[in-house]
XYZ file of C-alpha atoms in Angstrom:
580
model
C -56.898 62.388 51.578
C -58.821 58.621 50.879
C -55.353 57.678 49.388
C -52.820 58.952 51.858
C -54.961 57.439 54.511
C -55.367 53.524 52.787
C -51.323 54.145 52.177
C -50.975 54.268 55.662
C -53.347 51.715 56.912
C -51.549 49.427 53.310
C -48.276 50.050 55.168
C -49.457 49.039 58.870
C -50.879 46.168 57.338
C -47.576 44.894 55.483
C -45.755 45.198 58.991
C -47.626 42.674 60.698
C -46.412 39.114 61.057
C -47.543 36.904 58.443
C -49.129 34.369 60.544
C -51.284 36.759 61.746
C -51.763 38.082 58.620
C -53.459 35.241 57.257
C -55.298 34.603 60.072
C -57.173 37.889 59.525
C -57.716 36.721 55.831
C -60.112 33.922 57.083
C -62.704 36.502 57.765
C -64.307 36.986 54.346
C -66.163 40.147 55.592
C -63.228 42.008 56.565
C -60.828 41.166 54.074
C -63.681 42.120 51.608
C -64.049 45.466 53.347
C -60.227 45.814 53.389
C -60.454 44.782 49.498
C -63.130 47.295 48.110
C -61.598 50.035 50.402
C -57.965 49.636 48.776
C -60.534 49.643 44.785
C -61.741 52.895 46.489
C -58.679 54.886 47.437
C -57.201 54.715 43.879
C -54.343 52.618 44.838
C -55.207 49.766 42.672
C -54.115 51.915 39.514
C -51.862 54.307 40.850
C -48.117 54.796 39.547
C -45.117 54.260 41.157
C -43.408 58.622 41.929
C -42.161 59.858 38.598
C -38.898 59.325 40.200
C -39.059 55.802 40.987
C -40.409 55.204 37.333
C -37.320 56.810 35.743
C -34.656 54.962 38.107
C -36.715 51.629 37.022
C -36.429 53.258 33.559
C -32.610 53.876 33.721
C -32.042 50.685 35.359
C -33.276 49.104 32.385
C -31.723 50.818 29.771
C -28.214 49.318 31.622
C -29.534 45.940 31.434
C -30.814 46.391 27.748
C -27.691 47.656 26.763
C -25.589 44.635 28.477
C -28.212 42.285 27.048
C -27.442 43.838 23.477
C -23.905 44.313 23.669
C -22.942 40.607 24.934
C -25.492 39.842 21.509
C -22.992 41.352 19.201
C -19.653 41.668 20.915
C -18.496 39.312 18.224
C -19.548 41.407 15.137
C -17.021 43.245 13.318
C -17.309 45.953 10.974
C -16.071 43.686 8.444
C -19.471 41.546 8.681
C -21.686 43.999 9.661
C -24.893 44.734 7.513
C -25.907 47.998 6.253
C -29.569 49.659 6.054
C -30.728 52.996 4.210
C -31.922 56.104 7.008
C -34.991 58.132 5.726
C -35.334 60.811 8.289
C -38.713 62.595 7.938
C -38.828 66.215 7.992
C -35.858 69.061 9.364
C -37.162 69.939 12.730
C -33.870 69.146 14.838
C -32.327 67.375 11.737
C -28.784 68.122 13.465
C -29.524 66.232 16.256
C -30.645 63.234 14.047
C -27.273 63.303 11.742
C -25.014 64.423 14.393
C -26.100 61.197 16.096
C -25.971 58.439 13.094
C -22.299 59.639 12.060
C -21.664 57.175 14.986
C -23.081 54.289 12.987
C -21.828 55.373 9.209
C -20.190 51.916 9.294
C -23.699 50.229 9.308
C -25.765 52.731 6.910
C -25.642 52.954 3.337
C -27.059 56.081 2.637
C -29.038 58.877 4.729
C -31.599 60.472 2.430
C -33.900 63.545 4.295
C -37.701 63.681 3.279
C -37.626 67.253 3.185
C -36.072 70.901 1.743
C -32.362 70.536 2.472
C -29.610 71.958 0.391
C -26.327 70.202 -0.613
C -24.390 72.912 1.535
C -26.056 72.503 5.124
C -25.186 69.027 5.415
C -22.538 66.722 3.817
C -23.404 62.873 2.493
C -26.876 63.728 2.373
C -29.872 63.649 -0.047
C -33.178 65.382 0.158
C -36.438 63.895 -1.432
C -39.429 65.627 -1.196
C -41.662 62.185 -0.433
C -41.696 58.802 0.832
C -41.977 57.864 -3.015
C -39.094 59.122 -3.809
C -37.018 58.404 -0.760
C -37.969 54.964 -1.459
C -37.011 54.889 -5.085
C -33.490 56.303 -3.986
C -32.703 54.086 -2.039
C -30.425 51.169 -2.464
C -32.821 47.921 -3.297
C -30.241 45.491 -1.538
C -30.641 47.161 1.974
C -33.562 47.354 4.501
C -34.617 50.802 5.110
C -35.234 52.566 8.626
C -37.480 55.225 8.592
C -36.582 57.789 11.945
C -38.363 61.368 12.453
C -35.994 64.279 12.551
C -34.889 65.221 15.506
C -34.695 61.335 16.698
C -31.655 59.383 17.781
C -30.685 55.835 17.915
C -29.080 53.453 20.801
C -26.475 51.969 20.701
C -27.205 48.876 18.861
C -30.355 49.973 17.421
C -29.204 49.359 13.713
C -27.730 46.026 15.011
C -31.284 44.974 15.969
C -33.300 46.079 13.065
C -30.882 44.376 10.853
C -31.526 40.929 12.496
C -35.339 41.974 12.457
C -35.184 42.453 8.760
C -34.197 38.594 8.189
C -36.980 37.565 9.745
C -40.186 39.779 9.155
C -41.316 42.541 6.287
C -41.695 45.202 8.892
C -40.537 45.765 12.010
C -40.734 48.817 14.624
C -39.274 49.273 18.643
C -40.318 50.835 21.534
C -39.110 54.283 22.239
C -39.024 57.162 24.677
C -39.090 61.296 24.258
C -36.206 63.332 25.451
C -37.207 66.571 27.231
C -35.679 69.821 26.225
C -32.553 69.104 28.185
C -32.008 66.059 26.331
C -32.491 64.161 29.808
C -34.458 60.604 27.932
C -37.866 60.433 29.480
C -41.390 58.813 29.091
C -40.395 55.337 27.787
C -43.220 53.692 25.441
C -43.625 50.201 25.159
C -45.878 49.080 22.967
C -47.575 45.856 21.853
C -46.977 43.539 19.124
C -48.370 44.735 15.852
C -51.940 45.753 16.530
C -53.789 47.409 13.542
C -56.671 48.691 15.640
C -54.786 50.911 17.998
C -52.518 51.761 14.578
C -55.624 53.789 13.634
C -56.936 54.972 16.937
C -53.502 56.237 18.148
C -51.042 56.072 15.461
C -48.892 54.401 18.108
C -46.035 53.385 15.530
C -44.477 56.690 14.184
C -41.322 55.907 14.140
C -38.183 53.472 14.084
C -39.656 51.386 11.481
C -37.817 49.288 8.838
C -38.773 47.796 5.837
C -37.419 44.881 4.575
C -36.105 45.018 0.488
C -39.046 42.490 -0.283
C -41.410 44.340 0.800
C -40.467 47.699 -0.390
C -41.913 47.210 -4.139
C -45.393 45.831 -2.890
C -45.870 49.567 -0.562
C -47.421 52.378 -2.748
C -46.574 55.561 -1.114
C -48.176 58.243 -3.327
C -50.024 59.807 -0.660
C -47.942 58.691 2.466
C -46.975 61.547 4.834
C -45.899 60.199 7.834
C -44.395 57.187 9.234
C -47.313 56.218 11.087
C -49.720 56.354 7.857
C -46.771 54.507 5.641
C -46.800 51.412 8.162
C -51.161 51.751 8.219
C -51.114 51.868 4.461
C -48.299 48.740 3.869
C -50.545 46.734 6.033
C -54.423 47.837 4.679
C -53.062 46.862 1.551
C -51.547 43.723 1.869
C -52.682 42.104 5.277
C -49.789 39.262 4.408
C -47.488 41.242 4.823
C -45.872 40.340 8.612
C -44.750 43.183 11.109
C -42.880 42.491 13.830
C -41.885 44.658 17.365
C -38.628 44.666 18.953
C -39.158 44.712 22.674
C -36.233 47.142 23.081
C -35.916 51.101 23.228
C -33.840 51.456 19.876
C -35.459 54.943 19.861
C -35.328 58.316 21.627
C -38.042 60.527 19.678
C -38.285 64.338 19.678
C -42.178 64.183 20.125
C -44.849 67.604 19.814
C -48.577 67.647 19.664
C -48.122 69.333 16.379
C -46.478 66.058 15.034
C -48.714 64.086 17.008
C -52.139 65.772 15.032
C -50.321 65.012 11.871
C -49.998 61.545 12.224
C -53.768 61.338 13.710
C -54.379 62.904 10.693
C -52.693 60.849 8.000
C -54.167 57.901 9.438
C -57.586 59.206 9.533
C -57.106 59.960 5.434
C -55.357 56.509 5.117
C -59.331 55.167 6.944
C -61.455 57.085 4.934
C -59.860 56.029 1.404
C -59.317 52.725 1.993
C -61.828 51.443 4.004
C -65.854 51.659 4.676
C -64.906 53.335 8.241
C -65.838 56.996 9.443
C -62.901 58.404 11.153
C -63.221 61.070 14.073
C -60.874 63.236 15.976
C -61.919 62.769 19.508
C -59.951 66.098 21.051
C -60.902 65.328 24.543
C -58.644 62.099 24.077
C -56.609 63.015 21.207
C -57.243 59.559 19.507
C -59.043 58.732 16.639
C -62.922 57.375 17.470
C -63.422 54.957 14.296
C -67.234 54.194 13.696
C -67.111 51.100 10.473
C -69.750 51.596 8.207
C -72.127 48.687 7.412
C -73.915 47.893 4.475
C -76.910 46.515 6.051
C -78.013 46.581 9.686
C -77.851 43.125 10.836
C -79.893 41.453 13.515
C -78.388 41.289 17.079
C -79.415 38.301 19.389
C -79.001 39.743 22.799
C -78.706 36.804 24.945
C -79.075 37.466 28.582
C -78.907 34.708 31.449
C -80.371 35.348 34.952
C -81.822 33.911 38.156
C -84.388 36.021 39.822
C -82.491 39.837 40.117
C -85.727 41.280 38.519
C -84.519 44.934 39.509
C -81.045 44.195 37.658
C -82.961 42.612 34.461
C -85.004 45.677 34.310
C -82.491 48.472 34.637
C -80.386 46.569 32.167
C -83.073 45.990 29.351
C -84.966 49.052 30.114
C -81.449 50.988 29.599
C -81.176 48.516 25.969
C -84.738 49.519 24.633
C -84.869 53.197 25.864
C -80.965 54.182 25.214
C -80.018 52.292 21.946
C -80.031 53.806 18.610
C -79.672 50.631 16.649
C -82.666 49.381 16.528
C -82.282 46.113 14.967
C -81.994 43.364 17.767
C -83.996 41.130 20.102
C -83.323 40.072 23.489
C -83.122 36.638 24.737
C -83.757 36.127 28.811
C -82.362 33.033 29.791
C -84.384 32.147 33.415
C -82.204 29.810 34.982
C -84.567 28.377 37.719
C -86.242 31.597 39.220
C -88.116 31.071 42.039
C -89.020 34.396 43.742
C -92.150 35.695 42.605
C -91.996 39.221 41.905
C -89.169 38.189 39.389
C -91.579 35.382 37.735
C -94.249 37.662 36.961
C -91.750 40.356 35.500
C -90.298 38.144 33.489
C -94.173 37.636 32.188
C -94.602 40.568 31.566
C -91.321 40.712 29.466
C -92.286 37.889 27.283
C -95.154 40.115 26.345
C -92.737 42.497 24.585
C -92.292 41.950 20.376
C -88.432 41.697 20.792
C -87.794 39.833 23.841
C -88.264 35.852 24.398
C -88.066 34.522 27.502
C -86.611 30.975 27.564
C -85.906 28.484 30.736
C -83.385 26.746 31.257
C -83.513 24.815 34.365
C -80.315 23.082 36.466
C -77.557 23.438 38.321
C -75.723 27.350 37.145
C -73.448 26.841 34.162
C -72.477 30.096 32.498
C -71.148 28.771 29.468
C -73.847 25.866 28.888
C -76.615 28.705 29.655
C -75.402 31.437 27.001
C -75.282 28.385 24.501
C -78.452 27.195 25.104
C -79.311 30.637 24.111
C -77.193 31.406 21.183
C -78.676 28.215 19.673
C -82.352 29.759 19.875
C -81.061 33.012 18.499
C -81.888 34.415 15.070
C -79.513 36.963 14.812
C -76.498 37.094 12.419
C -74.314 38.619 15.401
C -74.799 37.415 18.816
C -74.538 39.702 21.833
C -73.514 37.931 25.388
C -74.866 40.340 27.755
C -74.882 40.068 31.995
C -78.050 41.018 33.371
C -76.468 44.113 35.825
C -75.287 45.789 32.244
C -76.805 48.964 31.666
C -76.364 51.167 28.664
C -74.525 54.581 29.108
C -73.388 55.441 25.434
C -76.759 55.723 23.023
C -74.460 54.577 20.275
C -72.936 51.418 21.910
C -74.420 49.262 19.686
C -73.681 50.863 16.538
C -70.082 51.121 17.525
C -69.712 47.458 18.344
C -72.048 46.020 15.450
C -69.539 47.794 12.621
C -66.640 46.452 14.045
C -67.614 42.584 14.744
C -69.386 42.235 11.328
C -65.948 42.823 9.830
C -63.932 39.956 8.317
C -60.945 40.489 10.102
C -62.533 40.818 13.241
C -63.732 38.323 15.806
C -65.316 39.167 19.722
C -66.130 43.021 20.340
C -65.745 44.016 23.985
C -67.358 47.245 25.352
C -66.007 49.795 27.922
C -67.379 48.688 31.424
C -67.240 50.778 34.610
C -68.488 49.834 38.101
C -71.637 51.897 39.623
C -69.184 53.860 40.825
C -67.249 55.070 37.161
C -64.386 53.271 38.062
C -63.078 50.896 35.083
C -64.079 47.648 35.278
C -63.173 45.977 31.821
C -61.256 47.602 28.884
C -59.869 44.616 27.490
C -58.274 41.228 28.929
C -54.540 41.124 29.318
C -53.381 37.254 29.658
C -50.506 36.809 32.378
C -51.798 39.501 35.117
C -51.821 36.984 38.373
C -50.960 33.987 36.177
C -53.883 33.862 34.661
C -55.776 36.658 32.800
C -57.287 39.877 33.981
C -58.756 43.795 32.855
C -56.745 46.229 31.634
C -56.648 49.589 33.409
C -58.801 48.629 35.936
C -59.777 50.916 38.822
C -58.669 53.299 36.735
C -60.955 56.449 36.692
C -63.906 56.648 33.683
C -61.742 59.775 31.667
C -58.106 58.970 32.326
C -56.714 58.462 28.798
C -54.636 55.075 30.482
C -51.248 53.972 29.069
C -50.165 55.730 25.711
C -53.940 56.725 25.379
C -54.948 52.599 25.653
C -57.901 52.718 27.662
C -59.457 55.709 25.364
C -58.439 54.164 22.321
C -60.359 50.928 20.144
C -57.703 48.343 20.137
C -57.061 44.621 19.766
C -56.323 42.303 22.511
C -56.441 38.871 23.277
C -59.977 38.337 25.035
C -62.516 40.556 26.319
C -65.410 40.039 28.899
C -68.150 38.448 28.169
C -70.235 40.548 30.000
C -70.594 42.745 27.185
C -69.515 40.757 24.106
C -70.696 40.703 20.114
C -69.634 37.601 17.788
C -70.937 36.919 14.632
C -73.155 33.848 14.910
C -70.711 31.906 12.512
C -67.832 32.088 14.707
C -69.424 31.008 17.862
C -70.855 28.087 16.064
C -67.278 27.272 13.953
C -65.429 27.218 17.903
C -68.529 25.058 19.429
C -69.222 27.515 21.552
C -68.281 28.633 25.635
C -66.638 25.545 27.147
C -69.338 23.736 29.579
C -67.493 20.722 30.804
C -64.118 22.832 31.641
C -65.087 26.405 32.244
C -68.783 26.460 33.503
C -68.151 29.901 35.473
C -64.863 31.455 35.274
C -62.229 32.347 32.605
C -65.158 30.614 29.851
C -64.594 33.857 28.346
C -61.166 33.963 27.858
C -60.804 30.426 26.599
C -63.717 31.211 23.681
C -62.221 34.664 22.529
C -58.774 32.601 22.584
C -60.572 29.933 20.492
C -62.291 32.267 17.885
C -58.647 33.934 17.349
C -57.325 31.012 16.308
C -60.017 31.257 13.411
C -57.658 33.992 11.884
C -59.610 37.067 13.541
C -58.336 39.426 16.038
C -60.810 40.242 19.479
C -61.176 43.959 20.192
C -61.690 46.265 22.490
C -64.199 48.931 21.512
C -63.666 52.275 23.881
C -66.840 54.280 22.305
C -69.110 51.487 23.577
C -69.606 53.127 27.584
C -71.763 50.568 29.553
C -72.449 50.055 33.615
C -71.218 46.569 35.133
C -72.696 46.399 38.141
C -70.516 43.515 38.899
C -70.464 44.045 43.260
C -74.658 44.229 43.266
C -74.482 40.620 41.201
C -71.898 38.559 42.346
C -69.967 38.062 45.653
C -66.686 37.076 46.049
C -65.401 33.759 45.491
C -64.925 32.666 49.253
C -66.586 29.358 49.610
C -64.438 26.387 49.939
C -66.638 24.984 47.081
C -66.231 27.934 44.766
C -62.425 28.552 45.562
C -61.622 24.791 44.813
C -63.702 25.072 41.519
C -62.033 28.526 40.570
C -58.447 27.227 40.815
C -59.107 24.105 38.687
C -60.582 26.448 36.047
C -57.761 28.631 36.310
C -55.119 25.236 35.864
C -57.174 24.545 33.055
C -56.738 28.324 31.617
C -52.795 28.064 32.423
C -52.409 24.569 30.959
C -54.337 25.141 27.853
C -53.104 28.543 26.977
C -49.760 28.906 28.485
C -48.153 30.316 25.384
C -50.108 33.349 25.530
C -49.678 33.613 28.925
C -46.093 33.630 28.409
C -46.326 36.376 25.954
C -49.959 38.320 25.285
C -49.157 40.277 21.947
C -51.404 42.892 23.363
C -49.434 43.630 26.286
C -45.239 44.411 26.452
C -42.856 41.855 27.664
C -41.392 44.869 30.071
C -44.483 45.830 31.941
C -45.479 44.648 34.666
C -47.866 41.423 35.478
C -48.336 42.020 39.228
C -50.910 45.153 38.786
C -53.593 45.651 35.769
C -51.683 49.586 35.331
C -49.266 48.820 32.483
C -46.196 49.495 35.179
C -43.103 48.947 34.090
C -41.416 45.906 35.775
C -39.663 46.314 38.893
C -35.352 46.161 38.699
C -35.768 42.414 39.807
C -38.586 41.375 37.611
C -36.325 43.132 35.032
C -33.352 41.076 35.572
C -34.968 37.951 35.224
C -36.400 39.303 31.960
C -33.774 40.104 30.106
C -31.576 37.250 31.017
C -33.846 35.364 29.552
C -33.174 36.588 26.093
């Protein structure tokens, strides 16, 4: 009812004249109201009708298809290059060879992992594992590995062939087709992104592998695509993988063969690595919890003026909720002058694990956490807001086995409003030029876009609100930047900085906290404060404009208008693909 009503009062608001419109924007209080009423309603992450989203989806597919076919309308099946199919399993095999006879020009061989006899099907070999699909196969060719009961577009092979001269591994988006064959649910994924490889198993098929690769890939235990591409990379992190922004793919998906692959990637954890992997069947992800050696001590640094109320709730919620036990907390007093907030903050200093520490001067959100992260003792340091307040007991433990890994660089946490709404789950560059939160608005439990706001992932930045680093990389980066970014975007720029170190960020959905964000802050609507967000924001676009351009977490074809993974609209698609 709250969302059929804002639609209505949304659509009597886009029919008045613009003039007028921005007149009413000069009142801050009522285009605030009009603001949080619109976060309210649900609109914010809501999808476009089912039916819009598949004539967007078909619309695209056309303009793929032209994009593709003016690519290789001068190839010839004279100089066309062949790969080896692998097709995994015999659920809907038919479909799967009935399609690639098509393409026979461009394949060398079709091999089936899987019990097929000579008679069913001509020009076909069965294996009974990756091992020996692999060893079959021709060594001169690439190799695309397809699930029965999968079919390829039209110039699917065409692409993975010129992906294969360029990277060891390399996978597409795809959609499902329903039982009528009608293609439906298109997927498009991120660049290569090993976290949300074991949370989702989000690559599980349409992946080749390059002939130099194909010797350095043990596949004794492999049983699935998804735990074949997990495997190649665990064991040889050189080893590139590449996505092709294009639906080469139309997979014959089940929940059966979606356990399996959670599955095989959950053994593929638990051999290889020092993680604990857990089926999460609420969310039907894997919930990844890295071991550590040693419990390392956290440096919880938390700046603040006054907001006594806020500083309790959120350290009272640290000390009373948190398992891990090893950390102290840092209060950075930036100038307090009310008094019921001095003597709390007394009172605080009193406490074994907390120091309170002043910092006096104008606010500067960057030069105030490092002023604090150079007191800390702690091998990891925690940058912590003060209206954060702990929901998950194990947040802590969560985010600690993840950051202390080498590979990995800033841990963000899950953070809803008062309210349960999402607030952060990972910074997408791009969304209004600049950079903002996945999935947000979006409610507490809904599993997001392919399962991305429930699953651990990696992605470009991630709030500082809530954010672990080890102590070595914030010190190797020089820190938040305080002459450029003293209050917005500092974040960004710093998790930006540390990636650059070789790391990836990462978003860690077991870690639940409260952002109180509205109690806090206000909106920016000061002459003073809008003039200093925008130059921050130049400075964002300037510096970083190449991620902007392209975030590997994100897909080329969604949408930067809206923070809902939406795919773009016909127009935006247009200019897209004529770009390639």
């Amino acid at each position: 009812m709250k969302k059929f009503a804002m639609l209505t009062v949304k659509g009597a608001v886009g029919l008045l004249p613009l003039s007028f419109k921005q007149k009413l924007k000069q009142n801050a209080q009522l285009t605030e109201f009009y603001s949080r009423s619109l976060q309210r309603s649900g609109l914010f992450y809501g999808f476009p009708s089912k039916k819009k989203r598949m004539a967007m989806y078909k619309h695209y597919l056309k303009l793929q298809n032209q994009v593709l076919g003016d690519k290789y309308a001068s190839q010839t099946e004279s100089n066309k290059e062949k790969v080896n199919l692998v097709v995994v399993g015999t659920d809907f095999l038919a479909t799967t060879l009935q399609n690639v006879q098509r393409y026979s020009s461009q394949i060398q061989q079709v091999l089936v992992v899987g019990k097929v006899t000579a008679s069913q099907y001509e020009n076909v070999e069965s294996v009974l594992s990756f091992s020996q699909a692999f060893k079959a196969c021709s060594a001169k060719h690439s190799t695309l590995f397809i699930k029965s009961g999968d079919t390829l577009s039209e110039f699917a092979l065409n692409e993975f062939i010129s992906a294969a001269q360029q990277t060891d591994i390399a996978y597409c988006d795809t959609d499902e087709k329903n039982q009528k064959g009608v293609l439906t649910s298109p997927r498009f994924l991120p660049d290569w992104n090993p976290d949300l490889q074991f949370s989702t198993a989000y690559v599980k098929t349409g992946v080749l592998i390059s002939p130099s690769v194909k010797d350095m890939i043990a596949l004794k235990d492999v049983s699935t695509i998804a735990q074949l591409v997990a495997a190649a990379w665990q064991k040889h992190s050189s080893i590139t993988i590449s996505h092709i922004p294009f639906t080469l793919v139309h997979s014959e998906n089940s929940i059966k063969r979606e356990q399996s692959e959670l599955d095989s990637i959950s053994d593929e954890l638990n051999a290889q690595t020092s993680a604990i992997s857990n089926f999460s069947k609420h969310q039907n992800i894997n919930c990844v919890l890295w071991k550590t050696p040693s419990e390392p001590l956290v440096s919880l640094v938390i700046p603040t003026k006054n907001a006594w109320q806020l500083v309790k709730a959120c350290i009272d919620s640290i000390r009373e909720k948190t398992i891990y036990k090893n950390y102290e907390i840092l209060l950075i007093d930036n100038g307090s002058d009310e008094e019921a907030s001095i003597r709390y903050f007394e009172t605080l200093a009193e406490l074994p694990e907390v120091r309170v520490l002043n910092y006096p001067g104008p606010f500067n959100y960057s030069a105030i956490n490092n002023f604090g992260v150079k007191h800390a003792e702690g091998q990891v340091v925690g940058l912590i807001n003060n209206d954060i307040e702990v929901i998950s007991p194990d947040w802590l433990t969560y985010m600690v086995g993840h950051v202390i890994r080498d590979d990995i660089g800033c841990v963000g946490a899950k953070l809803l409003y008062s309210d349960g709404r999402i607030q952060h789950a990972g910074v997408v560059l791009g969304y209004g030029g600049g950079a903002g939160h996945a999935h947000k608005y979006f409610p507490r439990y809904h599993p997001g876009y392919l399962k991305r706001l429930a699953a651990t992932q990696n992605y470009s930045a991630v709030t500082a609100a809530c954010l672990l680093v080890k102590r070595s990389h914030f010190g190797a980066v020089g820190g938040l930047d305080e002459e450029n970014l003293a209050v917005a975007f500092n974040d960004v720029d710093f998790c930006l900085r540390v990636r650059e170190l070789g790391v990836r960020n990462l978003y860690c959905a077991e870690a639940e906290l409260y952002h109180h964000e509205s109690v806090s802050r206000g909106l920016d609507i000061s002459p003073e404060k809008a003039a200093r967000f925008n130059r921050e924001l130049e400075y964002l676009q300037t510096k970083w404009s190449h991620v902007i351009k392209h975030d590997p977490a994100y897909n080329p074809n969604l949408t930067l208008k809206r923070e809902n993974f939406a795919l773009k609209t016909k127009e935006e698609q247009s200019v897209l693909l004529a770009s390639y």
